Amino acid sequence: MKTIKEPARDIPVRAEADVLVVGGGPAGIMAAEAAAGDGLRVMLVESRGFLGGNLTIGLPILGFLGRKGNQIIEGSAQRFIDRLRARGAASEHRPCKNHMSLTIIDEEEVKRTALEIMEEKGVEVLLYTFFADAIREGDAVKGVVVESKAGREAILAKTVIDCTGDGDVAFRAGVECRKGDAEGGMQPPTLMFCMKGVDVQRLRDAIVGHPDVYDMDVMPPEQFRTGKFITVGLRTQIRQAQAAGYRIPVARTILITGLADDEIWVNMTRVSGVDSTRPESYTYGEIEGRKQIYEIARYLREFVPGFADARIEKVAPFMGIRESRVIVGRYVLTAEDIIACRRFGDAIAVAGYPVDIHHAKGGDCTMHFCDDSYDIPYRCLLPERVAGLLVAGRCSSMNHEAMASTRVMSTCMALGEAAGRAARLALKAGVQPADLDVEALRAELRATGAYLG
């Protein structure tokens, strides 16, 4: 590869923070909120012009409830939903056979509520600010380099929390990272879109009244009679469309009711081979995903009841990434831990979403359910041999199969809260996050409403 030599230069220090959160998605919002307090200066940098990340792409939040129907994600994540619900911008947590639970949210209210919380907590937010590099001295991260229209600047911090979803800070700090399965294959992303003008009652009646025609994947008919739902199935309709020449990238029709009565969000685009850490690959995914949207909408109008007069109302602001880089931390969570419902003495979150793998080369999904719920240990947030850094969200330390479970937004929110509280407590105690008394962290999580089993 051809290179040029960049001249050495002094980089101005924009700010010095106690805790710096990089990435304002589900984990980052919770981390910044939890870190604030005790007079600490907390900053949050986000590359987009809004906060929320995957909370804003039209997907419902899955997994607030466990396999037995009890609530296992609480604390700050639940308080966030409570605020949305007070504005009519979130549904109840509804049990769902495949997804443990389903919580519909309004993506625009997510952006508003997240910014309100940051303002209330005194968190300094910088939007349109891109992470460029980690500042490392010896074995410790001391801050980050950012790029914006103001140029290249540094933000120094006593503790950095990587909530980028791609492990960007950790990777640039030299932390060992991995991608995908044994062959490097990653779960394909989805570009969500919303259709309005859907006759949802007609869709309900078809699913409930004609199960022999509208085949649903292990979904009981009562799932669709009332309330919010996800359809997973209608395989016959896809086969009919494909026989008629339609190019449908998935084997199942996946439809999600919105907050409005005539609104359906569609989760059916898939672009295999996308690597969100490579801009040319991510760009290809966005372009191909937009092409797929119009073919899928055409299919729905022609083959699925209730869609004949529906129109595309909006498209997610960006493609939702299921998988990219993850760190190798002090503990690597595995699918065996999840399926065995393993308990850990240093658990800082409990999750219940199944191992749900959308295969890298396409085809059907593979799902493995646990009997109950499982723990996520604090060690999954701690990189090996690097101080001053916590990693929360889908890029925490998990293998390919385990990440297929913990990637859902509810779990990422719980991990973000744990990281934020750990950063604040460690600074208060004058120790590194890796040396924090985990029982003190667990006690605070419980005292502030988090569920630890």
CSV table of C-alpha atoms in Angstrom, one decimal:
chain,number,residue,atom,x,y,z
A,1,MET,CA,0.0,0.0,0.0
A,2,LYS,CA,1.3,3.5,-0.9
A,3,THR,CA,1.9,5.7,2.1
A,4,ILE,CA,2.7,9.3,2.9
A,5,LYS,CA,4.5,10.6,6.0
A,6,GLU,CA,2.4,12.8,8.2
A,7,PRO,CA,4.5,15.5,9.9
A,8,ALA,CA,4.7,15.5,13.7
A,9,ARG,CA,2.5,18.2,15.3
A,10,ASP,CA,1.3,19.3,18.7
A,11,ILE,CA,-2.4,18.5,19.3
A,12,PRO,CA,-4.3,20.8,21.5
A,13,VAL,CA,-6.0,19.4,24.6
A,14,ARG,CA,-9.7,20.3,24.3
A,15,ALA,CA,-10.6,19.0,27.8
A,16,GLU,CA,-9.6,16.9,30.8
A,17,ALA,CA,-12.3,14.7,32.2
A,18,ASP,CA,-12.6,12.3,35.1
A,19,VAL,CA,-14.6,9.8,32.9
A,20,LEU,CA,-14.8,9.9,29.1
A,21,VAL,CA,-17.4,7.8,27.4
A,22,VAL,CA,-16.8,7.2,23.7
A,23,GLY,CA,-20.0,6.3,21.8
A,24,GLY,CA,-23.5,7.4,22.6
A,25,GLY,CA,-25.6,4.3,21.9
A,26,PRO,CA,-27.5,2.1,24.4
A,27,ALA,CA,-24.4,1.3,26.5
A,28,GLY,CA,-22.9,4.8,26.2
A,29,ILE,CA,-26.0,6.7,27.4
A,30,MET,CA,-26.2,4.4,30.5
A,31,ALA,CA,-22.5,4.6,31.2
A,32,ALA,CA,-22.4,8.4,31.1
A,33,GLU,CA,-25.5,8.7,33.3
A,34,ALA,CA,-24.1,6.2,35.8
A,35,ALA,CA,-20.6,7.7,35.9
A,36,ALA,CA,-22.0,11.2,36.7
A,37,GLY,CA,-22.0,12.3,40.3
A,38,ASP,CA,-19.6,12.9,43.2
A,39,GLY,CA,-18.4,16.1,41.5
A,40,LEU,CA,-16.8,14.2,38.6
A,41,ARG,CA,-16.4,15.7,35.2
A,42,VAL,CA,-18.0,13.3,32.8
A,43,MET,CA,-17.9,13.7,29.0
A,44,LEU,CA,-19.5,11.8,26.1
A,45,VAL,CA,-18.4,11.9,22.5
A,46,GLU,CA,-20.5,10.7,19.6
A,47,SER,CA,-19.8,10.8,15.9
A,48,ARG,CA,-23.5,11.3,14.8
A,49,GLY,CA,-25.7,14.3,15.4
A,50,PHE,CA,-27.8,12.5,18.0
A,51,LEU,CA,-27.6,10.1,20.9
A,52,GLY,CA,-29.2,6.7,21.0
A,53,GLY,CA,-27.3,4.5,18.5
A,54,ASN,CA,-29.2,1.3,17.8
A,55,LEU,CA,-32.1,2.6,19.9
A,56,THR,CA,-32.9,4.9,17.0
A,57,ILE,CA,-33.0,2.4,14.1
A,58,GLY,CA,-36.6,1.1,14.5
A,59,LEU,CA,-35.9,-2.2,16.2
A,60,PRO,CA,-37.8,-2.9,19.4
A,61,ILE,CA,-35.8,-3.6,22.6
A,62,LEU,CA,-35.6,-7.3,23.2
A,63,GLY,CA,-34.8,-9.2,26.4
A,64,PHE,CA,-36.1,-7.0,29.3
A,65,LEU,CA,-37.8,-10.2,30.5
A,66,GLY,CA,-36.3,-13.6,31.0
A,67,ARG,CA,-37.3,-17.0,29.9
A,68,LYS,CA,-39.7,-17.4,32.9
A,69,GLY,CA,-41.3,-14.1,32.2
A,70,ASN,CA,-39.7,-12.2,35.1
A,71,GLN,CA,-38.0,-8.9,34.5
A,72,ILE,CA,-34.2,-9.3,34.5
A,73,ILE,CA,-33.1,-5.9,33.1
A,74,GLU,CA,-34.0,-3.1,35.5
A,75,GLY,CA,-32.1,-0.1,36.9
A,76,SER,CA,-31.2,2.7,34.6
A,77,ALA,CA,-32.5,0.9,31.6
A,78,GLN,CA,-35.9,0.6,33.1
A,79,ARG,CA,-36.0,4.2,34.2
A,80,PHE,CA,-35.2,5.2,30.6
A,81,ILE,CA,-38.2,3.2,29.4
A,82,ASP,CA,-40.3,4.7,32.2
A,83,ARG,CA,-39.5,8.2,30.9
A,84,LEU,CA,-40.4,7.2,27.4
A,85,ARG,CA,-43.6,5.5,28.5
A,86,ALA,CA,-44.6,8.7,30.4
A,87,ARG,CA,-44.6,10.4,26.9
A,88,GLY,CA,-46.5,7.6,25.2
A,89,ALA,CA,-43.2,6.7,23.5
A,90,ALA,CA,-42.7,3.1,24.8
A,91,SER,CA,-44.9,0.0,25.1
A,92,GLU,CA,-45.1,-2.4,28.0
A,93,HIS,CA,-42.6,-5.3,28.1
A,94,ARG,CA,-44.6,-8.0,26.4
A,95,PRO,CA,-43.5,-11.7,26.6
A,96,CYS,CA,-42.5,-13.0,23.2
A,97,LYS,CA,-41.7,-16.7,22.6
A,98,ASN,CA,-38.6,-16.2,20.4
A,99,HIS,CA,-37.3,-13.0,21.8
A,100,MET,CA,-38.1,-13.3,25.5
A,101,SER,CA,-39.8,-9.9,25.5
A,102,LEU,CA,-40.7,-7.1,23.2
A,103,THR,CA,-40.6,-3.4,24.0
A,104,ILE,CA,-41.6,-0.9,21.3
A,105,ILE,CA,-40.0,2.5,21.5
A,106,ASP,CA,-40.2,5.8,19.6
A,107,GLU,CA,-36.8,6.5,18.1
A,108,GLU,CA,-37.2,10.3,18.0
A,109,GLU,CA,-38.2,10.4,21.7
A,110,VAL,CA,-35.1,8.3,22.5
A,111,LYS,CA,-32.9,11.0,21.1
A,112,ARG,CA,-34.7,13.7,23.1
A,113,THR,CA,-34.8,11.7,26.3
A,114,ALA,CA,-31.1,10.8,26.1
A,115,LEU,CA,-30.0,14.4,25.7
A,116,GLU,CA,-32.3,15.5,28.6
A,117,ILE,CA,-30.7,12.9,30.9
A,118,MET,CA,-27.2,14.1,30.0
A,119,GLU,CA,-28.2,17.7,30.7
A,120,GLU,CA,-29.7,16.7,34.0
A,121,LYS,CA,-26.7,14.7,35.1
A,122,GLY,CA,-24.2,17.4,34.0
A,123,VAL,CA,-22.6,15.2,31.3
A,124,GLU,CA,-20.8,17.2,28.7
A,125,VAL,CA,-21.8,16.0,25.3
A,126,LEU,CA,-19.8,16.5,22.0
A,127,LEU,CA,-21.7,15.4,18.9
A,128,TYR,CA,-20.2,15.2,15.4
A,129,THR,CA,-16.9,14.2,17.1
A,130,PHE,CA,-15.0,11.2,15.8
A,131,PHE,CA,-12.7,9.0,17.8
A,132,ALA,CA,-9.3,8.8,16.0
A,133,ASP,CA,-6.8,7.3,18.4
A,134,ALA,CA,-6.2,6.2,22.0
A,135,ILE,CA,-3.6,8.0,24.1
A,136,ARG,CA,-1.6,5.3,26.0
A,137,GLU,CA,1.2,5.8,28.4
A,138,GLY,CA,2.8,2.6,29.5
A,139,ASP,CA,0.0,0.1,30.3
A,140,ALA,CA,-2.6,2.8,30.8
A,141,VAL,CA,-5.1,4.6,28.6
A,142,LYS,CA,-4.9,8.4,29.4
A,143,GLY,CA,-7.4,9.7,26.9
A,144,VAL,CA,-8.3,9.8,23.3
A,145,VAL,CA,-7.6,11.8,20.1
A,146,VAL,CA,-10.7,13.1,18.3
A,147,GLU,CA,-11.4,14.7,15.0
A,148,SER,CA,-14.1,17.2,14.2
A,149,LYS,CA,-14.5,20.4,12.1
A,150,ALA,CA,-12.3,22.0,14.8
A,151,GLY,CA,-9.5,19.7,13.7
A,152,ARG,CA,-7.5,17.1,15.6
A,153,GLU,CA,-7.7,17.5,19.4
A,154,ALA,CA,-7.1,15.4,22.6
A,155,ILE,CA,-9.4,14.7,25.5
A,156,LEU,CA,-7.5,13.5,28.5
A,157,ALA,CA,-9.3,11.3,31.1
A,158,LYS,CA,-8.6,9.3,34.2
A,159,THR,CA,-10.9,6.6,32.9
A,160,VAL,CA,-12.2,5.9,29.4
A,161,ILE,CA,-15.2,3.7,28.7
A,162,ASP,CA,-15.3,2.3,25.2
A,163,CYS,CA,-19.0,2.1,24.1
A,164,THR,CA,-18.3,2.3,20.4
A,165,GLY,CA,-19.9,-1.1,19.6
A,166,ASP,CA,-16.8,-1.9,17.5
A,167,GLY,CA,-14.2,-1.8,20.3
A,168,ASP,CA,-12.5,1.2,18.6
A,169,VAL,CA,-10.8,2.6,21.6
A,170,ALA,CA,-9.6,-0.8,22.9
A,171,PHE,CA,-8.3,-1.8,19.4
A,172,ARG,CA,-6.3,1.5,19.0
A,173,ALA,CA,-5.0,1.1,22.6
A,174,GLY,CA,-3.5,-2.3,21.6
A,175,VAL,CA,-6.0,-4.6,23.3
A,176,GLU,CA,-6.4,-8.0,21.7
A,177,CYS,CA,-9.6,-8.1,19.6
A,178,ARG,CA,-11.4,-10.7,17.5
A,179,LYS,CA,-14.0,-10.7,14.8
A,180,GLY,CA,-16.7,-13.2,14.0
A,181,ASP,CA,-16.6,-16.9,13.9
A,182,ALA,CA,-13.6,-19.2,13.4
A,183,GLU,CA,-13.4,-18.0,9.8
A,184,GLY,CA,-13.9,-14.4,10.6
A,185,GLY,CA,-17.5,-14.4,9.4
A,186,MET,CA,-19.8,-11.9,11.1
A,187,GLN,CA,-23.5,-11.8,11.4
A,188,PRO,CA,-25.0,-9.6,8.6
A,189,PRO,CA,-26.4,-6.2,9.4
A,190,THR,CA,-30.0,-5.0,8.8
A,191,LEU,CA,-31.2,-1.7,7.5
A,192,MET,CA,-34.6,-1.3,9.1
A,193,PHE,CA,-37.5,0.6,7.5
A,194,CYS,CA,-41.1,1.5,8.4
A,195,MET,CA,-44.3,1.2,6.4
A,196,LYS,CA,-47.4,3.1,7.2
A,197,GLY,CA,-51.0,2.6,6.0
A,198,VAL,CA,-50.8,-1.1,7.0
A,199,ASP,CA,-54.1,-2.8,7.8
A,200,VAL,CA,-52.7,-4.5,10.9
A,201,GLN,CA,-56.0,-6.1,11.9
A,202,ARG,CA,-56.1,-7.9,8.6
A,203,LEU,CA,-52.6,-9.1,9.2
A,204,ARG,CA,-53.6,-10.3,12.7
A,205,ASP,CA,-56.7,-12.1,11.4
A,206,ALA,CA,-54.7,-13.9,8.6
A,207,ILE,CA,-52.0,-15.1,11.0
A,208,VAL,CA,-54.5,-16.3,13.7
A,209,GLY,CA,-57.2,-17.6,11.4
A,210,HIS,CA,-55.1,-19.4,8.8
A,211,PRO,CA,-52.0,-21.0,10.5
A,212,ASP,CA,-51.8,-23.6,7.7
A,213,VAL,CA,-51.2,-20.8,5.1
A,214,TYR,CA,-49.3,-18.2,7.1
A,215,ASP,CA,-46.8,-20.4,8.8
A,216,MET,CA,-45.2,-18.8,11.9
A,217,ASP,CA,-42.0,-20.0,13.5
A,218,VAL,CA,-42.9,-21.5,16.9
A,219,MET,CA,-45.2,-18.5,17.4
A,220,PRO,CA,-48.5,-19.3,19.2
A,221,PRO,CA,-51.6,-17.6,17.6
A,222,GLU,CA,-52.4,-15.8,20.8
A,223,GLN,CA,-49.1,-13.8,20.3
A,224,PHE,CA,-50.9,-11.9,17.5
A,225,ARG,CA,-54.5,-11.5,18.7
A,226,THR,CA,-53.9,-8.2,20.6
A,227,GLY,CA,-51.1,-5.9,21.6
A,228,LYS,CA,-47.6,-5.5,20.0
A,229,PHE,CA,-46.0,-8.4,18.2
A,230,ILE,CA,-43.2,-9.6,16.0
A,231,THR,CA,-44.0,-12.0,13.2
A,232,VAL,CA,-41.3,-14.4,12.3
A,233,GLY,CA,-42.3,-16.8,9.5
A,234,LEU,CA,-44.5,-16.5,6.4
A,235,ARG,CA,-42.0,-18.7,4.6
A,236,THR,CA,-44.5,-19.9,2.0
A,237,GLN,CA,-45.1,-16.3,1.0
A,238,ILE,CA,-41.4,-15.7,0.5
A,239,ARG,CA,-41.0,-18.9,-1.6
A,240,GLN,CA,-44.0,-17.8,-3.8
A,241,ALA,CA,-42.4,-14.4,-4.3
A,242,GLN,CA,-39.0,-15.9,-5.1
A,243,ALA,CA,-40.7,-18.2,-7.7
A,244,ALA,CA,-42.2,-15.1,-9.2
A,245,GLY,CA,-38.8,-13.5,-9.6
A,246,TYR,CA,-38.6,-11.4,-6.4
A,247,ARG,CA,-35.1,-11.1,-4.9
A,248,ILE,CA,-35.7,-11.6,-1.1
A,249,PRO,CA,-32.5,-11.9,0.9
A,250,VAL,CA,-34.0,-13.8,3.9
A,251,ALA,CA,-36.1,-17.0,4.3
A,252,ARG,CA,-38.5,-15.5,6.9
A,253,THR,CA,-40.8,-12.5,6.9
A,254,ILE,CA,-40.0,-10.5,10.1
A,255,LEU,CA,-42.5,-7.7,10.9
A,256,ILE,CA,-42.8,-5.6,14.0
A,257,THR,CA,-45.8,-3.5,15.1
A,258,GLY,CA,-45.0,0.1,15.7
A,259,LEU,CA,-46.6,2.5,18.3
A,260,ALA,CA,-49.0,3.8,15.7
A,261,ASP,CA,-52.0,1.5,14.8
A,262,ASP,CA,-51.1,1.3,11.1
A,263,GLU,CA,-47.3,1.1,11.4
A,264,ILE,CA,-45.1,-1.9,10.8
A,265,TRP,CA,-41.3,-1.9,11.0
A,266,VAL,CA,-39.6,-4.4,8.7
A,267,ASN,CA,-36.5,-6.4,9.6
A,268,MET,CA,-35.7,-8.2,6.4
A,269,THR,CA,-32.7,-6.6,4.7
A,270,ARG,CA,-29.5,-8.6,5.0
A,271,VAL,CA,-26.1,-7.8,3.5
A,272,SER,CA,-23.6,-10.6,4.0
A,273,GLY,CA,-19.9,-9.8,4.4
A,274,VAL,CA,-20.2,-6.3,5.8
A,275,ASP,CA,-17.4,-5.3,8.2
A,276,SER,CA,-18.4,-2.0,10.0
A,277,THR,CA,-14.8,-1.3,10.9
A,278,ARG,CA,-14.0,-0.8,7.2
A,279,PRO,CA,-15.7,2.2,5.6
A,280,GLU,CA,-15.8,0.8,2.1
A,281,SER,CA,-17.5,-2.4,3.4
A,282,TYR,CA,-20.0,-0.4,5.6
A,283,THR,CA,-20.8,1.9,2.6
A,284,TYR,CA,-21.5,-1.1,0.4
A,285,GLY,CA,-23.8,-2.4,3.1
A,286,GLU,CA,-25.8,0.8,3.3
A,287,ILE,CA,-26.1,1.1,-0.5
A,288,GLU,CA,-27.2,-2.6,-0.9
A,289,GLY,CA,-29.5,-2.4,2.0
A,290,ARG,CA,-31.4,0.5,0.5
A,291,LYS,CA,-31.8,-1.4,-2.8
A,292,GLN,CA,-33.2,-4.3,-0.9
A,293,ILE,CA,-35.8,-2.2,0.9
A,294,TYR,CA,-37.8,-1.4,-2.2
A,295,GLU,CA,-37.9,-5.0,-3.4
A,296,ILE,CA,-39.0,-6.2,0.1
A,297,ALA,CA,-41.7,-3.5,0.2
A,298,ARG,CA,-43.0,-4.7,-3.2
A,299,TYR,CA,-43.1,-8.2,-1.9
A,300,LEU,CA,-45.1,-7.2,1.2
A,301,ARG,CA,-47.7,-5.4,-0.9
A,302,GLU,CA,-48.2,-8.3,-3.2
A,303,PHE,CA,-48.0,-11.3,-0.9
A,304,VAL,CA,-48.7,-10.4,2.7
A,305,PRO,CA,-52.2,-9.5,4.0
A,306,GLY,CA,-52.7,-5.9,5.1
A,307,PHE,CA,-49.9,-4.4,3.0
A,308,ALA,CA,-51.7,-3.7,-0.3
A,309,ASP,CA,-52.0,0.1,0.3
A,310,ALA,CA,-48.9,0.5,2.6
A,311,ARG,CA,-46.1,2.9,1.8
A,312,ILE,CA,-42.6,3.3,2.9
A,313,GLU,CA,-42.7,6.0,5.6
A,314,LYS,CA,-39.1,6.2,6.8
A,315,VAL,CA,-35.8,4.4,6.8
A,316,ALA,CA,-33.4,4.0,9.8
A,317,PRO,CA,-30.7,6.6,9.9
A,318,PHE,CA,-28.0,3.9,9.6
A,319,MET,CA,-27.6,0.2,9.2
A,320,GLY,CA,-27.8,-1.7,12.4
A,321,ILE,CA,-24.7,-3.8,13.0
A,322,ARG,CA,-25.1,-7.1,14.7
A,323,GLU,CA,-21.4,-8.0,15.1
A,324,SER,CA,-18.0,-6.6,14.5
A,325,ARG,CA,-14.9,-6.3,16.8
A,326,VAL,CA,-15.0,-7.6,20.4
A,327,ILE,CA,-12.2,-7.4,23.0
A,328,VAL,CA,-10.5,-10.4,24.6
A,329,GLY,CA,-10.9,-9.5,28.2
A,330,ARG,CA,-10.1,-11.0,31.6
A,331,TYR,CA,-13.0,-13.4,31.0
A,332,VAL,CA,-14.5,-14.4,27.6
A,333,LEU,CA,-18.2,-15.3,27.9
A,334,THR,CA,-19.1,-18.3,25.9
A,335,ALA,CA,-22.3,-19.9,24.5
A,336,GLU,CA,-21.8,-22.7,27.0
A,337,ASP,CA,-22.0,-20.2,29.8
A,338,ILE,CA,-25.3,-18.9,28.4
A,339,ILE,CA,-26.9,-22.3,27.7
A,340,ALA,CA,-25.9,-23.6,31.1
A,341,CYS,CA,-27.3,-20.5,32.8
A,342,ARG,CA,-23.9,-20.1,34.5
A,343,ARG,CA,-23.6,-17.9,37.6
A,344,PHE,CA,-20.6,-15.8,38.4
A,345,GLY,CA,-19.5,-14.3,41.7
A,346,ASP,CA,-18.6,-11.0,40.0
A,347,ALA,CA,-21.8,-10.8,37.9
A,348,ILE,CA,-22.8,-7.2,37.1
A,349,ALA,CA,-25.7,-8.0,34.8
A,350,VAL,CA,-28.2,-10.8,34.1
A,351,ALA,CA,-29.5,-11.5,30.6
A,352,GLY,CA,-31.9,-14.0,29.1
A,353,TYR,CA,-31.9,-13.5,25.3
A,354,PRO,CA,-31.0,-16.7,23.5
A,355,VAL,CA,-28.0,-17.4,21.3
A,356,ASP,CA,-29.4,-16.0,18.0
A,357,ILE,CA,-27.0,-16.4,15.1
A,358,HIS,CA,-27.8,-14.8,11.7
A,359,HIS,CA,-25.2,-16.7,9.7
A,360,ALA,CA,-22.4,-14.8,8.0
A,361,LYS,CA,-23.1,-16.4,4.6
A,362,GLY,CA,-26.9,-16.1,4.8
A,363,GLY,CA,-29.5,-18.8,5.2
A,364,ASP,CA,-31.6,-19.5,8.2
A,365,CYS,CA,-30.9,-18.4,11.8
A,366,THR,CA,-29.8,-20.7,14.5
A,367,MET,CA,-31.2,-20.2,18.0
A,368,HIS,CA,-30.2,-21.9,21.3
A,369,PHE,CA,-32.3,-21.2,24.4
A,370,CYS,CA,-31.3,-21.4,28.0
A,371,ASP,CA,-33.7,-22.6,30.6
A,372,ASP,CA,-33.6,-19.4,32.6
A,373,SER,CA,-31.2,-16.5,32.6
A,374,TYR,CA,-27.4,-16.2,32.9
A,375,ASP,CA,-24.8,-13.9,34.4
A,376,ILE,CA,-22.3,-11.6,32.8
A,377,PRO,CA,-19.2,-11.1,34.9
A,378,TYR,CA,-17.5,-7.8,35.5
A,379,ARG,CA,-14.3,-9.3,34.0
A,380,CYS,CA,-15.9,-9.1,30.5
A,381,LEU,CA,-15.7,-5.3,30.7
A,382,LEU,CA,-11.9,-5.4,31.6
A,383,PRO,CA,-9.3,-5.6,28.9
A,384,GLU,CA,-6.2,-7.7,29.6
A,385,ARG,CA,-3.1,-5.7,30.7
A,386,VAL,CA,-4.5,-2.2,29.9
A,387,ALA,CA,-5.4,0.1,32.8
A,388,GLY,CA,-7.8,3.1,32.7
A,389,LEU,CA,-10.2,1.4,30.2
A,390,LEU,CA,-13.6,-0.3,30.5
A,391,VAL,CA,-15.4,-1.7,27.5
A,392,ALA,CA,-19.2,-2.0,27.5
A,393,GLY,CA,-21.9,-3.1,25.0
A,394,ARG,CA,-21.7,-5.6,22.1
A,395,CYS,CA,-17.9,-5.2,22.0
A,396,SER,CA,-17.3,-6.5,25.5
A,397,SER,CA,-15.4,-9.8,25.9
A,398,MET,CA,-17.6,-12.6,24.4
A,399,ASN,CA,-17.0,-15.2,21.8
A,400,HIS,CA,-19.0,-15.2,18.5
A,401,GLU,CA,-21.8,-17.3,19.8
A,402,ALA,CA,-22.2,-15.5,23.1
A,403,MET,CA,-22.2,-12.2,21.5
A,404,ALA,CA,-25.1,-13.3,19.3
A,405,SER,CA,-27.0,-13.3,22.6
A,406,THR,CA,-25.6,-10.3,24.5
A,407,ARG,CA,-25.7,-7.9,21.6
A,408,VAL,CA,-29.4,-7.0,22.2
A,409,MET,CA,-30.0,-3.4,23.4
A,410,SER,CA,-31.4,-4.2,26.9
A,411,THR,CA,-28.2,-6.2,27.8
A,412,CYS,CA,-26.0,-3.5,26.3
A,413,MET,CA,-27.8,-0.9,28.5
A,414,ALA,CA,-27.2,-3.0,31.6
A,415,LEU,CA,-23.5,-3.4,30.8
A,416,GLY,CA,-23.1,0.3,30.2
A,417,GLU,CA,-24.6,1.1,33.6
A,418,ALA,CA,-22.2,-1.3,35.3
A,419,ALA,CA,-19.2,0.2,33.5
A,420,GLY,CA,-20.3,3.8,34.4
A,421,ARG,CA,-20.8,2.9,38.1
A,422,ALA,CA,-17.5,1.0,38.1
A,423,ALA,CA,-15.6,4.0,36.7
A,424,ARG,CA,-17.1,6.4,39.3
A,425,LEU,CA,-16.5,4.0,42.3
A,426,ALA,CA,-12.9,3.3,41.2
A,427,LEU,CA,-12.1,7.0,41.1
A,428,LYS,CA,-13.7,7.5,44.4
A,429,ALA,CA,-11.7,4.7,45.9
A,430,GLY,CA,-8.5,5.8,44.2
A,431,VAL,CA,-8.0,2.5,42.3
A,432,GLN,CA,-8.0,1.3,38.8
A,433,PRO,CA,-11.3,-0.3,37.5
A,434,ALA,CA,-9.6,-3.7,37.4
A,435,ASP,CA,-8.8,-3.4,41.2
A,436,LEU,CA,-12.3,-2.2,42.2
A,437,ASP,CA,-14.0,-4.1,45.0
A,438,VAL,CA,-16.6,-5.9,42.9
A,439,GLU,CA,-18.9,-6.4,45.9
A,440,ALA,CA,-19.0,-2.6,46.3
A,441,LEU,CA,-20.0,-2.3,42.6
A,442,ARG,CA,-22.7,-5.1,43.0
A,443,ALA,CA,-24.0,-3.4,46.1
A,444,GLU,CA,-24.5,-0.1,44.3
A,445,LEU,CA,-26.1,-1.7,41.3
A,446,ARG,CA,-28.6,-3.4,43.6
A,447,ALA,CA,-29.2,-0.3,45.6
A,448,THR,CA,-30.0,1.7,42.5
A,449,GLY,CA,-32.4,-0.9,41.1
A,450,ALA,CA,-30.4,-3.2,38.9
A,451,TYR,CA,-31.3,-6.9,38.9
A,452,LEU,CA,-28.5,-9.3,39.7
A,453,GLY,CA,-30.5,-12.4,40.3
